[in-house]
């Protein structure tokens, strides 16, 4: 395949636009996205080396964090002699490097991503409404595992909220994304994702409203609070039912009742961290959390439902107890390294030279924060869809943000170059006397 530069950019525009629609609304859509990345890489292979060198300040830190993560998990597999299939999901984090590299090479317009997000959220809303009220599905989630679907909705809503623009129409579209995302999560019933989205919305108000004054901040904060309260107070709301259940189950756990959704989680977290304290450097082996439960005195003496679970329902507990301190460090690196890179872009673009860069950086920080909060009640690596989505979205955002960062650098250097040229002319005039 031999594509012109404009042809590659057009293909990249299509893929960026389609990404949110594929992952939320199309069965096995993540596979189509992976195929699209592969096609773009093959089509633009002649410029890939140059793109790596040009954007090495983004690609190298990202690559180091991902490769170290995969290497530590492979070492854990070899050290504990566990099956190779436990590396399947962790290895998919490599997509972040590939997506960032390809997007930096092909330079799509980020506007297409924001347009795709609104369409994807609207489509996902129609799908879950049909599944909930026509098919009678208790926790509708299109064709994805319910928690993974909710995490995707929360992250894409935050990216859609961070879109640039100061007109009333652009602000309205940003809040429409939040309204659609909240509605989907209410019907889906995943508490962690809804909390993650509403918490992350608060700092992202400063991204949405660049010239934030006190009045605007209060109004926007009230808008987020109204959405949260509405999600809870709507009659027969799944959110209020799930929140009330959580409060009641915590109280029951305090009185010794473990056999509830929250009670089981609290118990396995205790067992997991207890094992981590005893084996801080090696853990039990990647993907082997169930061994901790089966070997515990609690599970040997009882027939609790906690003892049949396969993972910890918490990223920190799972990673610490299975791969030890090294695994925990490299796992957190998957979130913290992109966060630092996104913050760098926001600083470079803060002077309104490239508003798209601020929105991409802010949206990326929202994705990271949302993923960390969601990880408090589920295990990212337990679901292939979760890993592919996080790696793919992070790579897309970083690739586009890296290009916007270059735009900001060129605007910063241009006045300096012009000033230097003027000074040289003045000096030459003084010397020649003309």
C-alpha positions as a Python dict, from the first residue, in 0.01 Angstrom:
ca = {
    (1, 'X'): (0, 0, 0),
    (2, 'X'): (130, 344, -92),
    (3, 'X'): (-75, 632, 49),
    (4, 'X'): (-10, 1004, 20),
    (5, 'X'): (19, 1209, 337),
    (6, 'X'): (-335, 1344, 295),
    (7, 'X'): (-465, 992, 231),
    (8, 'X'): (-309, 865, 553),
    (9, 'X'): (-454, 1155, 749),
    (10, 'X'): (-800, 1086, 606),
    (11, 'X'): (-777, 721, 709),
    (12, 'X'): (-662, 827, 1056),
    (13, 'X'): (-953, 1075, 1081),
    (14, 'X'): (-1196, 793, 1003),
    (15, 'X'): (-1040, 561, 1261),
    (16, 'X'): (-1034, 827, 1534),
    (17, 'X'): (-1400, 911, 1463),
    (18, 'X'): (-1497, 543, 1463),
    (19, 'X'): (-1308, 442, 1780),
    (20, 'X'): (-1573, 538, 2040),
    (21, 'X'): (-1853, 404, 1820),
    (22, 'X'): (-1673, 72, 1771),
    (23, 'X'): (-1600, 12, 2138),
    (24, 'X'): (-1947, 110, 2267),
    (25, 'X'): (-2190, 20, 1991),
    (26, 'X'): (-2041, -255, 1773),
    (27, 'X'): (-1997, -620, 1880),
    (28, 'X'): (-1623, -699, 1884),
    (29, 'X'): (-1558, -344, 1768),
    (30, 'X'): (-1224, -333, 1951),
    (31, 'X'): (-1095, -591, 1704),
    (32, 'X'): (-1188, -365, 1415),
    (33, 'X'): (-1000, -81, 1581),
    (34, 'X'): (-691, -299, 1618),
    (35, 'X'): (-716, -388, 1249),
    (36, 'X'): (-741, -18, 1163),
    (37, 'X'): (-425, 61, 1362),
    (38, 'X'): (-241, -220, 1183),
    (39, 'X'): (-352, -92, 840),
    (40, 'X'): (-242, 262, 924),
    (41, 'X'): (95, 138, 1041),
    (42, 'X'): (152, -59, 722),
    (43, 'X'): (34, 228, 504),
    (44, 'X'): (260, 481, 675),
    (45, 'X'): (554, 252, 750),
    (46, 'X'): (806, 466, 560),
    (47, 'X'): (765, 755, 800),
    (48, 'X'): (738, 558, 1124),
    (49, 'X'): (1107, 590, 1210),
    (50, 'X'): (1102, 965, 1158),
    (51, 'X'): (786, 995, 1369),
    (52, 'X'): (951, 802, 1653),
    (53, 'X'): (1248, 1036, 1653),
    (54, 'X'): (1032, 1348, 1632),
    (55, 'X'): (801, 1246, 1915),
    (56, 'X'): (1050, 1048, 2124),
    (57, 'X'): (987, 1268, 2427),
    (58, 'X'): (639, 1115, 2439),
    (59, 'X'): (695, 772, 2289),
    (60, 'X'): (1002, 674, 2489),
    (61, 'X'): (855, 731, 2840),
    (62, 'X'): (532, 560, 2734),
    (63, 'X'): (723, 266, 2582),
    (64, 'X'): (944, 228, 2889),
    (65, 'X'): (643, 220, 3124),
    (66, 'X'): (454, -35, 2914),
    (67, 'X'): (755, -261, 2840),
    (68, 'X'): (858, -265, 3208),
    (69, 'X'): (500, -353, 3301),
    (70, 'X'): (488, -645, 3059),
    (71, 'X'): (841, -759, 3155),
    (72, 'X'): (764, -770, 3529),
    (73, 'X'): (444, -964, 3467),
    (74, 'X'): (628, -1213, 3243),
    (75, 'X'): (894, -1253, 3513),
    (76, 'X'): (618, -1325, 3766),
    (77, 'X'): (471, -1587, 3532),
    (78, 'X'): (811, -1757, 3489),
    (79, 'X'): (908, -1732, 3857),
    (80, 'X'): (582, -1887, 3977),
    (81, 'X'): (553, -2124, 3677),
    (82, 'X'): (197, -2018, 3595),
    (83, 'X'): (24, -2079, 3257),
    (84, 'X'): (117, -1849, 2968),
    (85, 'X'): (-244, -1737, 2921),
    (86, 'X'): (-212, -1514, 3230),
    (87, 'X'): (2, -1280, 3017),
    (88, 'X'): (-263, -1242, 2746),
    (89, 'X'): (-444, -941, 2895),
    (90, 'X'): (-134, -761, 3033),
    (91, 'X'): (41, -789, 2695),
    (92, 'X'): (-240, -591, 2531),
    (93, 'X'): (-110, -279, 2705),
    (94, 'X'): (146, -270, 2420),
    (95, 'X'): (-137, -125, 2210),
    (96, 'X'): (-79, 210, 2385),
    (97, 'X'): (266, 242, 2228),
    (98, 'X'): (148, 136, 1884),
    (99, 'X'): (-159, 363, 1884),
    (100, 'X'): (39, 666, 2004),
    (101, 'X'): (312, 604, 1743),
    (102, 'X'): (69, 556, 1453),
    (103, 'X'): (-147, 855, 1546),
    (104, 'X'): (157, 1081, 1583),
    (105, 'X'): (269, 965, 1238),
    (106, 'X'): (-67, 1012, 1062),
    (107, 'X'): (-184, 1335, 1238),
    (108, 'X'): (-565, 1303, 1252),
    (109, 'X'): (-776, 1601, 1359),
    (110, 'X'): (-893, 1556, 1723),
    (111, 'X'): (-1228, 1716, 1629),
    (112, 'X'): (-1329, 1383, 1475),
    (113, 'X'): (-1281, 1207, 1809),
    (114, 'X'): (-1511, 1449, 1991),
    (115, 'X'): (-1776, 1414, 1721),
    (116, 'X'): (-1750, 1037, 1740),
    (117, 'X'): (-1789, 1039, 2119),
    (118, 'X'): (-2123, 1222, 2108),
    (119, 'X'): (-2257, 985, 1841),
    (120, 'X'): (-2126, 682, 2034),
    (121, 'X'): (-2287, 793, 2361),
    (122, 'X'): (-2618, 860, 2186),
    (123, 'X'): (-2603, 518, 2019),
    (124, 'X'): (-2509, 343, 2343),
    (125, 'X'): (-2796, 517, 2522),
    (126, 'X'): (-3046, 382, 2266),
    (127, 'X'): (-2897, 34, 2295),
    (128, 'X'): (-2916, 16, 2675),
    (129, 'X'): (-3269, 163, 2677),
    (130, 'X'): (-3379, -115, 2440),
    (131, 'X'): (-3200, -382, 2642),
    (132, 'X'): (-3342, -254, 2971),
    (133, 'X'): (-3705, -191, 2884),
    (134, 'X'): (-3768, -424, 2589),
    (135, 'X'): (-3537, -718, 2657),
    (136, 'X'): (-3552, -689, 3036),
    (137, 'X'): (-3175, -705, 3087),
    (138, 'X'): (-3106, -609, 3454),
    (139, 'X'): (-2772, -438, 3380),
    (140, 'X'): (-2767, -349, 3009),
    (141, 'X'): (-2420, -305, 2860),
    (142, 'X'): (-2451, -349, 2483),
    (143, 'X'): (-2229, -650, 2402),
    (144, 'X'): (-1961, -599, 2667),
    (145, 'X'): (-1917, -710, 3028),
    (146, 'X'): (-2125, -469, 3238),
    (147, 'X'): (-1846, -315, 3448),
    (148, 'X'): (-1605, -281, 3155),
    (149, 'X'): (-1880, -112, 2950),
    (150, 'X'): (-1951, 134, 3231),
    (151, 'X'): (-1582, 221, 3264),
    (152, 'X'): (-1567, 299, 2892),
    (153, 'X'): (-1874, 520, 2909),
    (154, 'X'): (-1731, 715, 3204),
    (155, 'X'): (-1394, 772, 3033),
    (156, 'X'): (-1541, 874, 2696),
    (157, 'X'): (-1786, 1108, 2868),
    (158, 'X'): (-1496, 1289, 3034),
    (159, 'X'): (-1306, 1322, 2705),
    (160, 'X'): (-1624, 1451, 2540),
    (161, 'X'): (-1675, 1701, 2822),
    (162, 'X'): (-1322, 1835, 2775),
    (163, 'X'): (-1377, 1920, 2406),
    (164, 'X'): (-1262, 2273, 2312),
    (165, 'X'): (-1492, 2562, 2231),
    (166, 'X'): (-1639, 2856, 2416),
    (167, 'X'): (-1968, 2911, 2231),
    (168, 'X'): (-2302, 2817, 2386),
    (169, 'X'): (-2347, 2538, 2133),
    (170, 'X'): (-2009, 2386, 2216),
    (171, 'X'): (-2075, 2405, 2590),
    (172, 'X'): (-2417, 2249, 2530),
    (173, 'X'): (-2265, 1956, 2340),
    (174, 'X'): (-2012, 1903, 2619),
    (175, 'X'): (-2290, 1886, 2879),
    (176, 'X'): (-2497, 1666, 2647),
    (177, 'X'): (-2215, 1413, 2664),
    (178, 'X'): (-2233, 1422, 3044),
    (179, 'X'): (-2612, 1384, 3040),
    (180, 'X'): (-2593, 1086, 2804),
    (181, 'X'): (-2312, 928, 3004),
    (182, 'X'): (-2500, 970, 3333),
    (183, 'X'): (-2817, 824, 3184),
    (184, 'X'): (-2631, 522, 3048),
    (185, 'X'): (-2460, 457, 3381),
    (186, 'X'): (-2791, 488, 3567),
    (187, 'X'): (-2943, 219, 3346),
    (188, 'X'): (-2628, 7, 3368),
    (189, 'X'): (-2612, 31, 3747),
    (190, 'X'): (-2234, 28, 3793),
    (191, 'X'): (-2167, 240, 4100),
    (192, 'X'): (-1791, 276, 4064),
    (193, 'X'): (-1801, 415, 3711),
    (194, 'X'): (-2070, 672, 3796),
    (195, 'X'): (-1876, 789, 4101),
    (196, 'X'): (-1555, 807, 3895),
    (197, 'X'): (-1720, 1018, 3627),
    (198, 'X'): (-1887, 1263, 3866),
    (199, 'X'): (-1573, 1302, 4078),
    (200, 'X'): (-1350, 1363, 3775),
    (201, 'X'): (-1595, 1618, 3633),
    (202, 'X'): (-1512, 1861, 3914),
    (203, 'X'): (-1143, 1928, 3830),
    (204, 'X'): (-1227, 1913, 3461),
    (205, 'X'): (-1448, 2219, 3494),
    (206, 'X'): (-1123, 2415, 3467),
    (207, 'X'): (-1061, 2250, 3130),
    (208, 'X'): (-1414, 2307, 3007),
    (209, 'X'): (-1419, 2673, 3117),
    (210, 'X'): (-1073, 2819, 3051),
    (211, 'X'): (-1160, 3165, 3184),
    (212, 'X'): (-1325, 3030, 3495),
    (213, 'X'): (-1462, 3289, 3734),
    (214, 'X'): (-1632, 3215, 4064),
    (215, 'X'): (-1984, 3246, 3925),
    (216, 'X'): (-1917, 3014, 3631),
    (217, 'X'): (-1745, 2761, 3857),
    (218, 'X'): (-2037, 2755, 4101),
    (219, 'X'): (-2291, 2716, 3820),
    (220, 'X'): (-2094, 2435, 3658),
    (221, 'X'): (-2040, 2263, 3992),
    (222, 'X'): (-2412, 2287, 4062),
    (223, 'X'): (-2480, 2133, 3722),
    (224, 'X'): (-2263, 1832, 3808),
    (225, 'X'): (-2426, 1807, 4152),
    (226, 'X'): (-2775, 1817, 4000),
    (227, 'X'): (-2685, 1531, 3765),
    (228, 'X'): (-2554, 1327, 4057),
    (229, 'X'): (-2857, 1401, 4273),
    (230, 'X'): (-3091, 1332, 3984),
    (231, 'X'): (-2927, 995, 3925),
    (232, 'X'): (-3002, 908, 4286),
    (233, 'X'): (-3346, 1066, 4331),
    (234, 'X'): (-3521, 961, 4010),
    (235, 'X'): (-3803, 718, 4105),
    (236, 'X'): (-3695, 353, 4075),
    (237, 'X'): (-3342, 464, 3993),
    (238, 'X'): (-3096, 172, 3974),
    (239, 'X'): (-2834, 409, 4117),
    (240, 'X'): (-3028, 478, 4438),
    (241, 'X'): (-3098, 107, 4479),
    (242, 'X'): (-2731, 17, 4436),
    (243, 'X'): (-2610, 296, 4668),
    (244, 'X'): (-2861, 204, 4938),
    (245, 'X'): (-2757, -160, 4905),
    (246, 'X'): (-2391, -64, 4948),
    (247, 'X'): (-2459, 136, 5266),
    (248, 'X'): (-2667, -145, 5413),
    (249, 'X'): (-2409, -411, 5324),
    (250, 'X'): (-2126, -213, 5488),
    (251, 'X'): (-2332, -197, 5807),
    (252, 'X'): (-2398, -571, 5787),
    (253, 'X'): (-2025, -641, 5739),
    (254, 'X'): (-1949, -444, 6054),
    (255, 'X'): (-2181, -682, 6237),
    (256, 'X'): (-2015, -994, 6093),
    (257, 'X'): (-2236, -1053, 5788),
    (258, 'X'): (-2000, -1123, 5499),
    (259, 'X'): (-2228, -1280, 5238),
    (260, 'X'): (-2315, -961, 5049),
    (261, 'X'): (-2165, -799, 4743),
    (262, 'X'): (-1976, -538, 4947),
    (263, 'X'): (-1903, -776, 5234),
    (264, 'X'): (-1737, -1030, 5006),
    (265, 'X'): (-1519, -757, 4853),
    (266, 'X'): (-1410, -625, 5191),
    (267, 'X'): (-1319, -976, 5306),
    (268, 'X'): (-1111, -1067, 5001),
    (269, 'X'): (-935, -730, 5017),
    (270, 'X'): (-837, -811, 5374),
    (271, 'X'): (-708, -1156, 5273),
    (272, 'X'): (-521, -1014, 4974),
    (273, 'X'): (-343, -741, 5168),
    (274, 'X'): (-264, -988, 5444),
    (275, 'X'): (-88, -1208, 5188),
    (276, 'X'): (94, -905, 5043),
    (277, 'X'): (227, -817, 5388),
    (278, 'X'): (370, -1169, 5414),
    (279, 'X'): (510, -1182, 5056),
    (280, 'X'): (578, -818, 4960),
    (281, 'X'): (831, -884, 4681),
    (282, 'X'): (702, -1183, 4491),
    (283, 'X'): (328, -1215, 4552),
    (284, 'X'): (148, -1536, 4466),
    (285, 'X'): (197, -1507, 4089),
    (286, 'X'): (26, -1307, 3815),
    (287, 'X'): (-335, -1411, 3764),
    (288, 'X'): (-330, -1642, 4068),
    (289, 'X'): (-532, -1444, 4324),
    (290, 'X'): (-769, -1738, 4373),
    (291, 'X'): (-480, -1934, 4529),
    (292, 'X'): (-468, -1683, 4814),
    (293, 'X'): (-834, -1741, 4890),
    (294, 'X'): (-814, -2119, 4866),
    (295, 'X'): (-511, -2131, 5098),
    (296, 'X'): (-660, -1898, 5360),
    (297, 'X'): (-783, -2030, 5694),
    (298, 'X'): (-1110, -1844, 5637),
    (299, 'X'): (-1192, -2035, 5318),
    (300, 'X'): (-1079, -2367, 5461),
    (301, 'X'): (-1319, -2328, 5752),
    (302, 'X'): (-1618, -2178, 5569),
    (303, 'X'): (-1810, -2217, 5244),
    (304, 'X'): (-1828, -1841, 5174),
    (305, 'X'): (-1899, -1717, 4822),
    (306, 'X'): (-1582, -1507, 4862),
    (307, 'X'): (-1379, -1825, 4823),
    (308, 'X'): (-1490, -1893, 4464),
    (309, 'X'): (-1383, -1558, 4320),
    (310, 'X'): (-1100, -1545, 4067),
    (311, 'X'): (-972, -1191, 4125),
    (312, 'X'): (-968, -924, 4395),
    (313, 'X'): (-1219, -670, 4255),
    (314, 'X'): (-956, -403, 4331),
    (315, 'X'): (-656, -314, 4114),
    (316, 'X'): (-421, -232, 4403),
    (317, 'X'): (-503, -544, 4606),
    (318, 'X'): (-486, -769, 4300),
    (319, 'X'): (-154, -635, 4174),
    (320, 'X'): (15, -612, 4511),
    (321, 'X'): (-85, -962, 4624),
    (322, 'X'): (-5, -1135, 4294),
    (323, 'X'): (309, -953, 4169),
    (324, 'X'): (438, -779, 4481),
    (325, 'X'): (594, -435, 4504),
    (326, 'X'): (766, -450, 4159),
    (327, 'X'): (434, -534, 3991),
    (328, 'X'): (252, -262, 4182),
    (329, 'X'): (508, 0, 4077),
    (330, 'X'): (498, -85, 3707),
    (331, 'X'): (118, -117, 3713),
    (332, 'X'): (81, 233, 3857),
    (333, 'X'): (328, 349, 3592),
    (334, 'X'): (68, 268, 3326),
    (335, 'X'): (-141, 550, 3473),
    (336, 'X'): (111, 794, 3616),
    (337, 'X'): (342, 817, 3312),
    (338, 'X'): (56, 911, 3072),
    (339, 'X'): (-75, 1152, 3339),
    (340, 'X'): (261, 1334, 3349),
    (341, 'X'): (271, 1349, 2967),
    (342, 'X'): (-86, 1485, 2950),
    (343, 'X'): (-2, 1748, 3214),
    (344, 'X'): (304, 1848, 3011),
    (345, 'X'): (87, 1908, 2706),
    (346, 'X'): (-155, 2121, 2907),
    (347, 'X'): (131, 2338, 3031),
    (348, 'X'): (271, 2377, 2678),
    (349, 'X'): (-69, 2474, 2535),
    (350, 'X'): (-203, 2681, 2822),
    (351, 'X'): (-167, 3018, 2645),
    (352, 'X'): (-458, 2951, 2403),
    (353, 'X'): (-208, 2888, 2122),
    (354, 'X'): (-351, 2537, 2076),
    (355, 'X'): (-680, 2490, 2265),
    (356, 'X'): (-709, 2139, 2124),
    (357, 'X'): (-395, 2046, 2316),
    (358, 'X'): (-544, 2166, 2645),
    (359, 'X'): (-858, 1963, 2578),
    (360, 'X'): (-662, 1651, 2483),
    (361, 'X'): (-439, 1681, 2789),
    (362, 'X'): (-734, 1751, 3019),
    (363, 'X'): (-937, 1468, 2869),
    (364, 'X'): (-640, 1233, 2909),
    (365, 'X'): (-605, 1326, 3276),
    (366, 'X'): (-976, 1261, 3315),
    (367, 'X'): (-934, 914, 3162),
    (368, 'X'): (-647, 832, 3399),
    (369, 'X'): (-834, 959, 3706),
    (370, 'X'): (-1148, 771, 3605),
    (371, 'X'): (-952, 448, 3550),
    (372, 'X'): (-785, 478, 3891),
    (373, 'X'): (-1117, 533, 4068),
    (374, 'X'): (-1289, 253, 3877),
    (375, 'X'): (-998, 28, 3972),
    (376, 'X'): (-1091, 58, 4339),
    (377, 'X'): (-1384, -181, 4286),
    (378, 'X'): (-1277, -392, 3988),
    (379, 'X'): (-964, -534, 3824),
    (380, 'X'): (-864, -367, 3499),
    (381, 'X'): (-660, -665, 3380),
    (382, 'X'): (-945, -910, 3443),
    (383, 'X'): (-1128, -802, 3127),
    (384, 'X'): (-966, -791, 2785),
    (385, 'X'): (-1206, -514, 2678),
    (386, 'X'): (-1087, -294, 2966),
    (387, 'X'): (-719, -328, 2878),
    (388, 'X'): (-766, -273, 2504),
    (389, 'X'): (-990, 28, 2564),
    (390, 'X'): (-759, 199, 2813),
    (391, 'X'): (-447, 133, 2605),
    (392, 'X'): (-617, 235, 2280),
    (393, 'X'): (-772, 555, 2414),
    (394, 'X'): (-456, 659, 2598),
    (395, 'X'): (-249, 599, 2286),
    (396, 'X'): (-490, 798, 2066),
    (397, 'X'): (-500, 1093, 2303),
    (398, 'X'): (-123, 1099, 2359),
    (399, 'X'): (-51, 1075, 1986),
    (400, 'X'): (-275, 1372, 1908),
    (401, 'X'): (-161, 1563, 2216),
    (402, 'X'): (204, 1521, 2115),
    (403, 'X'): (135, 1689, 1780),
    (404, 'X'): (-51, 1975, 1950),
    (405, 'X'): (245, 2018, 2182),
    (406, 'X'): (465, 2071, 1877),
    (407, 'X'): (226, 2340, 1754),
    (408, 'X'): (265, 2520, 2087),
    (409, 'X'): (644, 2494, 2067),
    (410, 'X'): (651, 2642, 1717),
    (411, 'X'): (436, 2936, 1829),
    (412, 'X'): (665, 2989, 2129),
    (413, 'X'): (981, 2986, 1918),
    (414, 'X'): (846, 3201, 1635),
    (415, 'X'): (849, 3535, 1825),
    (416, 'X'): (1200, 3456, 1953),
    (417, 'X'): (1328, 3391, 1602),
    (418, 'X'): (1165, 3709, 1475),
    (419, 'X'): (1315, 3912, 1758),
    (420, 'X'): (1662, 3768, 1693),
    (421, 'X'): (1636, 3855, 1323),
    (422, 'X'): (1539, 4213, 1405),
    (423, 'X'): (1835, 4246, 1645),
    (424, 'X'): (2073, 4118, 1379),
    (425, 'X'): (1943, 4372, 1127),
    (426, 'X'): (1992, 4657, 1379),
    (427, 'X'): (2348, 4545, 1453),
    (428, 'X'): (2434, 4520, 1082),
    (429, 'X'): (2292, 4866, 1020),
    (430, 'X'): (2500, 5013, 1301),
    (431, 'X'): (2818, 4852, 1167),
    (432, 'X'): (2770, 4959, 804),
    (433, 'X'): (2634, 5299, 891),
    (434, 'X'): (2344, 5262, 644),
}
